[in-house]
mmCIF file of C-alpha atoms in Angstrom:
data_model
loop_
_atom_site.group_PDB
_atom_site.id
_atom_site.type_symbol
_atom_site.label_atom_id
_atom_site.label_comp_id
_atom_site.label_asym_id
_atom_site.label_seq_id
_atom_site.Cartn_x
_atom_site.Cartn_y
_atom_site.Cartn_z
ATOM 1 C CA MET O 1 10.473 127.327 -80.931
ATOM 2 C CA LYS O 2 12.610 130.047 -80.637
ATOM 3 C CA ARG O 3 11.539 130.854 -77.946
ATOM 4 C CA LYS O 4 11.967 127.088 -76.782
ATOM 5 C CA ALA O 5 16.239 127.126 -78.831
ATOM 6 C CA LYS O 6 16.540 130.895 -76.583
ATOM 7 C CA LYS O 7 15.226 128.448 -73.460
ATOM 8 C CA GLY O 8 17.530 125.568 -73.487
ATOM 9 C CA TYR O 9 20.138 127.987 -74.651
ATOM 10 C CA LEU O 10 19.940 129.635 -71.426
ATOM 11 C CA ILE O 11 20.017 126.651 -69.432
ATOM 12 C CA VAL O 12 22.792 125.092 -70.576
ATOM 13 C CA ILE O 13 25.134 128.470 -70.005
ATOM 14 C CA THR O 14 24.104 128.090 -67.138
ATOM 15 C CA LEU O 15 24.541 124.170 -66.424
ATOM 16 C CA LEU O 16 28.111 124.746 -68.461
ATOM 17 C CA THR O 17 28.900 128.246 -65.524
ATOM 18 C CA LEU O 18 27.226 126.474 -62.330
ATOM 19 C CA VAL O 19 30.125 123.530 -63.824
ATOM 20 C CA VAL O 20 32.720 125.981 -64.078
ATOM 21 C CA CYS O 21 33.217 127.823 -61.008
ATOM 22 C CA THR O 22 32.738 124.339 -59.248
ATOM 23 C CA ILE O 23 35.710 123.172 -60.988
ATOM 24 C CA GLY O 24 37.541 126.937 -59.780
ATOM 25 C CA ALA O 25 36.372 125.861 -56.199
ATOM 26 C CA ILE O 26 38.509 123.088 -56.660
ATOM 27 C CA MET O 27 41.394 123.856 -57.504
ATOM 28 C CA ASN O 28 41.417 127.169 -55.621
ATOM 29 C CA THR O 29 40.758 125.112 -52.068
ATOM 30 C CA SER O 30 42.769 122.575 -53.737
ATOM 31 C CA PHE O 31 45.444 124.731 -54.168
ATOM 32 C CA LEU O 32 44.664 126.782 -50.755
ATOM 33 C CA PHE O 33 44.939 123.657 -48.527
ATOM 34 C CA GLY O 34 48.080 122.431 -50.592
ATOM 35 C CA SER O 35 49.989 125.355 -49.612
ATOM 36 C CA PHE O 36 49.064 125.087 -46.042
ATOM 37 C CA HIS O 37 49.948 121.393 -45.910
ATOM 38 C CA ASP O 38 53.231 122.809 -47.610
ATOM 39 C CA LYS O 39 53.923 125.554 -44.511
ATOM 40 C CA ILE O 40 53.222 123.096 -42.111
ATOM 41 C CA GLU O 41 55.636 120.236 -42.867
ATOM 42 C CA SER O 42 58.462 122.746 -43.702
ATOM 43 C CA TRP O 43 57.354 123.864 -40.218
ATOM 44 C CA SER O 44 57.987 120.249 -38.844
ATOM 45 C CA SER O 45 60.523 120.078 -40.807
ATOM 46 C CA ASN O 46 62.613 122.665 -39.714
ATOM 47 C CA GLY O 47 61.831 122.407 -35.673
ATOM 48 C CA ASN O 48 63.788 125.694 -34.208
ATOM 49 C CA ILE O 49 62.625 128.973 -34.304
ATOM 50 C CA SER O 50 65.795 131.234 -33.258
ATOM 51 C CA ILE O 51 65.076 133.621 -30.406
ATOM 52 C CA SER O 52 68.039 136.175 -30.033
ATOM 53 C CA ASN O 53 67.441 138.425 -26.728
ATOM 54 C CA GLU O 54 70.017 141.174 -25.194
ATOM 55 C CA ALA O 55 69.565 143.004 -22.069
ATOM 56 C CA ASP O 56 71.661 145.093 -19.455
ATOM 57 C CA LEU O 57 70.982 144.034 -16.290
ATOM 58 C CA ASP O 58 71.852 145.318 -12.721
ATOM 59 C CA SER O 59 74.804 145.593 -10.560
ATOM 60 C CA PHE O 60 76.599 141.464 -9.991
ATOM 61 C CA LYS O 61 78.913 140.095 -7.697
ATOM 62 C CA ASP O 62 79.228 136.951 -8.583
ATOM 63 C CA ILE O 63 77.698 134.558 -11.685
ATOM 64 C CA GLN O 64 76.106 130.099 -10.738
ATOM 65 C CA ILE O 65 76.238 128.489 -14.481
ATOM 66 C CA GLU O 66 73.846 125.607 -14.188
ATOM 67 C CA SER O 67 73.174 125.135 -18.460
ATOM 68 C CA ASP O 68 71.657 122.002 -20.064
ATOM 69 C CA VAL O 69 73.332 122.972 -22.802
ATOM 70 C CA SER O 70 74.368 126.417 -24.095
ATOM 71 C CA ASP O 71 77.998 127.769 -24.856
ATOM 72 C CA ILE O 72 78.904 130.846 -21.666
ATOM 73 C CA THR O 73 80.861 133.529 -22.242
ATOM 74 C CA ILE O 74 82.275 136.116 -20.075
ATOM 75 C CA ILE O 75 83.987 139.288 -21.706
ATOM 76 C CA PRO O 76 84.810 143.321 -20.053
ATOM 77 C CA GLY O 77 82.995 145.703 -21.229
ATOM 78 C CA ASP O 78 81.332 148.399 -21.106
ATOM 79 C CA ARG O 79 78.334 147.897 -18.716
ATOM 80 C CA PHE O 80 76.527 145.104 -16.893
ATOM 81 C CA HIS O 81 74.679 143.224 -19.613
ATOM 82 C CA TYR O 82 74.152 140.023 -21.419
ATOM 83 C CA THR O 83 72.745 138.581 -25.531
ATOM 84 C CA THR O 84 71.924 135.603 -25.357
ATOM 85 C CA SER O 85 70.416 133.671 -29.242
ATOM 86 C CA HIS O 86 69.501 130.133 -28.679
ATOM 87 C CA THR O 87 66.370 127.473 -30.870
ATOM 88 C CA SER O 88 63.189 127.780 -29.520
ATOM 89 C CA LYS O 89 63.155 124.006 -27.643
ATOM 90 C CA ILE O 90 65.355 125.454 -25.391
ATOM 91 C CA GLU O 91 64.585 127.737 -22.920
ATOM 92 C CA VAL O 92 67.191 130.230 -21.115
ATOM 93 C CA SER O 93 67.447 132.324 -17.949
ATOM 94 C CA VAL O 94 69.909 135.377 -17.191
ATOM 95 C CA LYS O 95 68.692 137.014 -14.882
ATOM 96 C CA VAL O 96 70.625 138.862 -11.315
ATOM 97 C CA GLN O 97 68.926 136.826 -7.653
ATOM 98 C CA GLY O 98 71.051 140.172 -4.632
ATOM 99 C CA ASP O 99 74.877 139.759 -5.816
ATOM 100 C CA THR O 100 74.808 136.827 -7.784
ATOM 101 C CA LEU O 101 73.824 136.706 -11.631
ATOM 102 C CA GLN O 102 72.310 133.147 -12.571
ATOM 103 C CA ILE O 103 72.816 131.764 -15.595
ATOM 104 C CA THR O 104 70.468 128.723 -16.345
ATOM 105 C CA THR O 105 69.629 126.745 -19.783
ATOM 106 C CA LYS O 106 67.351 124.086 -19.700
ATOM 107 C CA MET O 107 66.609 121.469 -22.284
ATOM 108 C CA PRO O 108 63.772 118.657 -22.945
ATOM 109 C CA ARG O 109 64.845 115.675 -22.155
ATOM 110 C CA GLN O 110 62.580 114.073 -25.034
ATOM 111 C CA ILE O 111 63.807 116.561 -28.091
ATOM 112 C CA ASN O 112 62.407 114.385 -31.830
ATOM 113 C CA GLY O 113 65.447 115.930 -34.135
ATOM 114 C CA GLY O 114 66.356 119.551 -35.065
ATOM 115 C CA ASN O 115 69.660 121.853 -34.672
ATOM 116 C CA ASN O 116 69.336 122.121 -30.939
ATOM 117 C CA SER O 117 72.056 125.279 -30.193
ATOM 118 C CA ALA O 118 71.789 128.128 -27.783
ATOM 119 C CA SER O 119 74.859 130.731 -26.583
ATOM 120 C CA VAL O 120 74.706 133.012 -23.800
ATOM 121 C CA GLU O 121 77.233 135.946 -23.670
ATOM 122 C CA VAL O 122 77.877 138.137 -20.284
ATOM 123 C CA MET O 123 79.490 141.508 -20.207
ATOM 124 C CA VAL O 124 80.998 142.995 -17.182
ATOM 125 C CA PRO O 125 82.484 146.862 -16.505
ATOM 126 C CA GLU O 126 85.829 146.206 -17.435
ATOM 127 C CA GLY O 127 88.182 147.014 -14.685
ATOM 128 C CA THR O 128 85.295 144.633 -12.244
ATOM 129 C CA LYS O 129 86.608 142.462 -9.891
ATOM 130 C CA LEU O 130 83.510 139.477 -9.379
ATOM 131 C CA GLY O 131 84.129 137.072 -6.587
ATOM 132 C CA SER O 132 83.504 133.327 -8.134
ATOM 133 C CA VAL O 133 82.513 131.984 -11.375
ATOM 134 C CA THR O 134 80.524 128.707 -11.082
ATOM 135 C CA GLY O 135 78.650 126.130 -12.235
ATOM 136 C CA THR O 136 78.354 123.159 -14.369
ATOM 137 C CA LEU O 137 77.625 123.026 -18.225
ATOM 138 C CA ASP O 138 76.558 119.023 -19.089
ATOM 139 C CA VAL O 139 76.778 120.583 -23.073
ATOM 140 C CA GLY O 140 78.624 123.308 -23.852
ATOM 141 C CA ASP O 141 82.534 124.772 -24.051
ATOM 142 C CA PHE O 142 82.724 128.179 -21.322
ATOM 143 C CA VAL O 143 84.531 131.175 -22.326
ATOM 144 C CA ALA O 144 86.087 133.644 -20.094
ATOM 145 C CA ASN O 145 88.831 136.948 -20.618
ATOM 146 C CA ASN O 146 91.102 138.924 -19.913
ATOM 147 C CA LEU O 147 88.199 138.885 -16.036
ATOM 148 C CA GLU O 148 89.213 139.298 -11.650
ATOM 149 C CA ILE O 149 87.568 136.907 -10.506
ATOM 150 C CA ASP O 150 88.697 135.868 -6.834
ATOM 151 C CA CYS O 151 87.089 132.515 -7.843
ATOM 152 C CA ILE O 152 87.095 130.185 -10.322
ATOM 153 C CA ASP O 153 85.027 127.001 -10.828
ATOM 154 C CA ILE O 154 83.372 124.852 -13.109
ATOM 155 C CA ARG O 155 82.946 121.708 -14.879
ATOM 156 C CA SER O 156 82.049 120.976 -18.872
ATOM 157 C CA ASP O 157 80.781 116.869 -19.251
ATOM 158 C CA VAL O 158 81.666 117.814 -22.895
ATOM 159 C CA GLY O 159 83.257 121.278 -24.101
ATOM 160 C CA ASP O 160 86.412 123.111 -24.208
ATOM 161 C CA ILE O 161 86.697 125.614 -21.715
ATOM 162 C CA LYS O 162 89.625 128.653 -22.486
ATOM 163 C CA ILE O 163 90.336 131.062 -19.722
ATOM 164 C CA ASP O 164 92.705 133.986 -21.410
ATOM 165 C CA GLY O 165 94.418 136.695 -19.177
ATOM 166 C CA CYS O 166 92.311 136.561 -15.993
ATOM 167 C CA LYS O 167 93.676 137.221 -13.114
ATOM 168 C CA GLY O 168 92.310 135.879 -9.036
ATOM 169 C CA SER O 169 92.742 132.750 -5.931
ATOM 170 C CA ASN O 170 91.452 129.546 -6.850
ATOM 171 C CA LEU O 171 91.077 128.652 -10.401
ATOM 172 C CA THR O 172 89.430 124.782 -10.928
ATOM 173 C CA VAL O 173 88.641 123.412 -14.226
ATOM 174 C CA ASN O 174 87.215 120.019 -15.182
ATOM 175 C CA SER O 175 85.786 117.810 -18.586
ATOM 176 C CA ASP O 176 84.976 115.035 -18.698
ATOM 177 C CA VAL O 177 85.112 115.906 -22.988
ATOM 178 C CA GLY O 178 87.286 118.680 -23.741
ATOM 179 C CA ASP O 179 90.931 120.443 -23.695
ATOM 180 C CA ILE O 180 91.539 122.681 -21.184
ATOM 181 C CA ASP O 181 93.332 125.878 -22.593
ATOM 182 C CA LEU O 182 94.173 128.619 -20.298
ATOM 183 C CA LYS O 183 96.157 131.518 -21.057
ATOM 184 C CA ALA O 184 98.397 134.889 -19.737
ATOM 185 C CA ILE O 185 96.853 133.313 -15.746
ATOM 186 C CA ASP O 186 97.650 134.793 -12.755
ATOM 187 C CA TYR O 187 96.077 132.049 -10.610
ATOM 188 C CA VAL O 188 97.836 131.424 -6.973
ATOM 189 C CA THR O 189 96.294 127.712 -7.039
ATOM 190 C CA VAL O 190 95.396 126.311 -10.252
ATOM 191 C CA ASN O 191 94.090 122.956 -10.673
ATOM 192 C CA GLY O 192 92.556 121.414 -13.817
ATOM 193 C CA THR O 193 91.295 117.481 -15.256
ATOM 194 C CA SER O 194 90.013 116.388 -18.016
ATOM 195 C CA ASP O 195 88.952 112.480 -19.304
ATOM 196 C CA VAL O 196 89.083 113.156 -22.921
ATOM 197 C CA GLY O 197 92.008 115.788 -23.897
ATOM 198 C CA ASP O 198 94.441 117.778 -23.964
ATOM 199 C CA ILE O 199 96.141 121.233 -21.256
ATOM 200 C CA GLU O 200 97.613 123.798 -21.860
ATOM 201 C CA VAL O 201 98.794 126.166 -18.925
ATOM 202 C CA GLN O 202 100.470 129.453 -20.347
ATOM 203 C CA SER O 203 100.654 131.532 -16.916
ATOM 204 C CA ALA O 204 101.236 135.221 -16.762
ATOM 205 C CA GLU O 205 103.521 134.711 -13.433
ATOM 206 C CA ASP O 206 107.251 131.612 -13.504
ATOM 207 C CA LEU O 207 105.891 128.585 -12.132
ATOM 208 C CA GLN O 208 109.924 127.540 -12.051
ATOM 209 C CA ASP O 209 109.484 126.951 -8.474
ATOM 210 C CA ALA O 210 105.760 126.416 -6.869
ATOM 211 C CA TYR O 211 103.786 123.313 -6.679
ATOM 212 C CA VAL O 212 103.422 120.765 -9.449
ATOM 213 C CA ASP O 213 102.463 117.807 -10.432
ATOM 214 C CA THR O 214 101.294 117.055 -13.371
ATOM 215 C CA SER O 215 100.026 113.429 -15.115
ATOM 216 C CA ALA O 216 98.731 112.542 -18.577
ATOM 217 C CA ASP O 217 97.585 108.523 -18.002
ATOM 218 C CA VAL O 218 98.047 108.705 -22.244
ATOM 219 C CA GLY O 219 100.065 111.345 -23.667
ATOM 220 C CA ASN O 220 103.343 113.945 -22.988
ATOM 221 C CA VAL O 221 103.919 115.829 -20.287
ATOM 222 C CA THR O 222 105.959 119.023 -21.214
ATOM 223 C CA PHE O 223 106.991 121.340 -18.569
ATOM 224 C CA TYR O 224 108.787 124.995 -19.569
ATOM 225 C CA HIS O 225 109.716 122.985 -23.059
ATOM 226 C CA ASN O 226 110.785 120.210 -21.199
ATOM 227 C CA LYS O 227 109.175 116.683 -22.480
ATOM 228 C CA HIS O 228 108.378 113.979 -19.167
ATOM 229 C CA LYS O 229 106.590 110.973 -21.053
ATOM 230 C CA ASN O 230 103.779 110.970 -18.256
ATOM 231 C CA SER O 231 103.941 112.405 -15.305
ATOM 232 C CA TYR O 232 105.984 115.300 -13.574
ATOM 233 C CA HIS O 233 106.013 116.414 -9.703
ATOM 234 C CA GLN O 234 107.891 119.263 -8.363
ATOM 235 C CA GLU O 235 107.800 120.136 -4.280
ATOM 236 C CA HIS O 236 107.912 124.450 -3.197
ATOM 237 C CA ASN O 237 110.997 125.736 -3.626
ATOM 238 C CA SER O 238 111.258 128.546 -0.891
ATOM 239 C CA GLY O 239 108.679 131.923 -0.551
ATOM 240 C CA CYS O 240 107.196 130.315 -3.359
ATOM 241 C CA ASP O 241 103.575 129.620 -2.582
ATOM 242 C CA ARG O 242 101.289 128.903 -5.490
ATOM 243 C CA SER O 243 100.889 125.525 -6.776
ATOM 244 C CA ILE O 244 99.172 123.901 -10.046
ATOM 245 C CA CYS O 245 97.928 120.554 -10.428
ATOM 246 C CA LEU O 246 97.107 119.342 -13.836
ATOM 247 C CA LYS O 247 95.872 115.307 -14.850
ATOM 248 C CA SER O 248 94.925 114.152 -18.097
ATOM 249 C CA SER O 249 93.352 110.656 -18.892
ATOM 250 C CA VAL O 250 94.095 110.668 -22.362
ATOM 251 C CA GLY O 251 95.392 113.421 -23.966
ATOM 252 C CA ASP O 252 98.883 115.475 -23.349
ATOM 253 C CA VAL O 253 99.133 118.050 -20.505
ATOM 254 C CA SER O 254 101.949 121.251 -21.852
ATOM 255 C CA VAL O 255 102.245 124.250 -19.201
ATOM 256 C CA GLU O 256 104.692 127.638 -19.276
#
């Protein structure tokens, strides 16, 4: 009887051990799969990874921009250099081809949610004379500060255009929806249009003898603190070769 009882106890203990181990394994497996699933859900709901990059660049004379989504900033510094920051669903390319710096951002047409944004900052050595900065931004602000750029031609579908302390010969800016802010600029020819947004120009040179053609379909026009209802026009005075043409469909226009 003792041997049979002992044997029975051993069988019971073995069975209990197996049951406990099996339950533990099941619980542990459930925990692991549950944790893995949570990570996938967190990854999916977050949607994007933030990517940053920076590097020095070869010298260049011109800048060409083709951007789906990005803020673009150009500033003076101590070398040719760029810094980018963007979400993983946006492709950003900054490269020098010949004498031209090409900035390209692309966003897939079909994106399911998530916060998709990008920014590109380009630094050029202080005192550098750039030939041109041209291009289009579908969505994003354009900023250029304290640079000598002979020709600027920038269009933004949705975004502000801000140019401060730059000089050259021709400046053309267009924004479908966004403000245009031109401060301390020194350009011979200035053209600016905005479908919806204000246009403000502060010239480093006196424009009171320049050719002026300004209008605001829905808004006011101010020329050197003198307010006009919807438009202001004047011809060149002798000896002045400067001209400024500004038009806002919905928004105010100001020149100082």
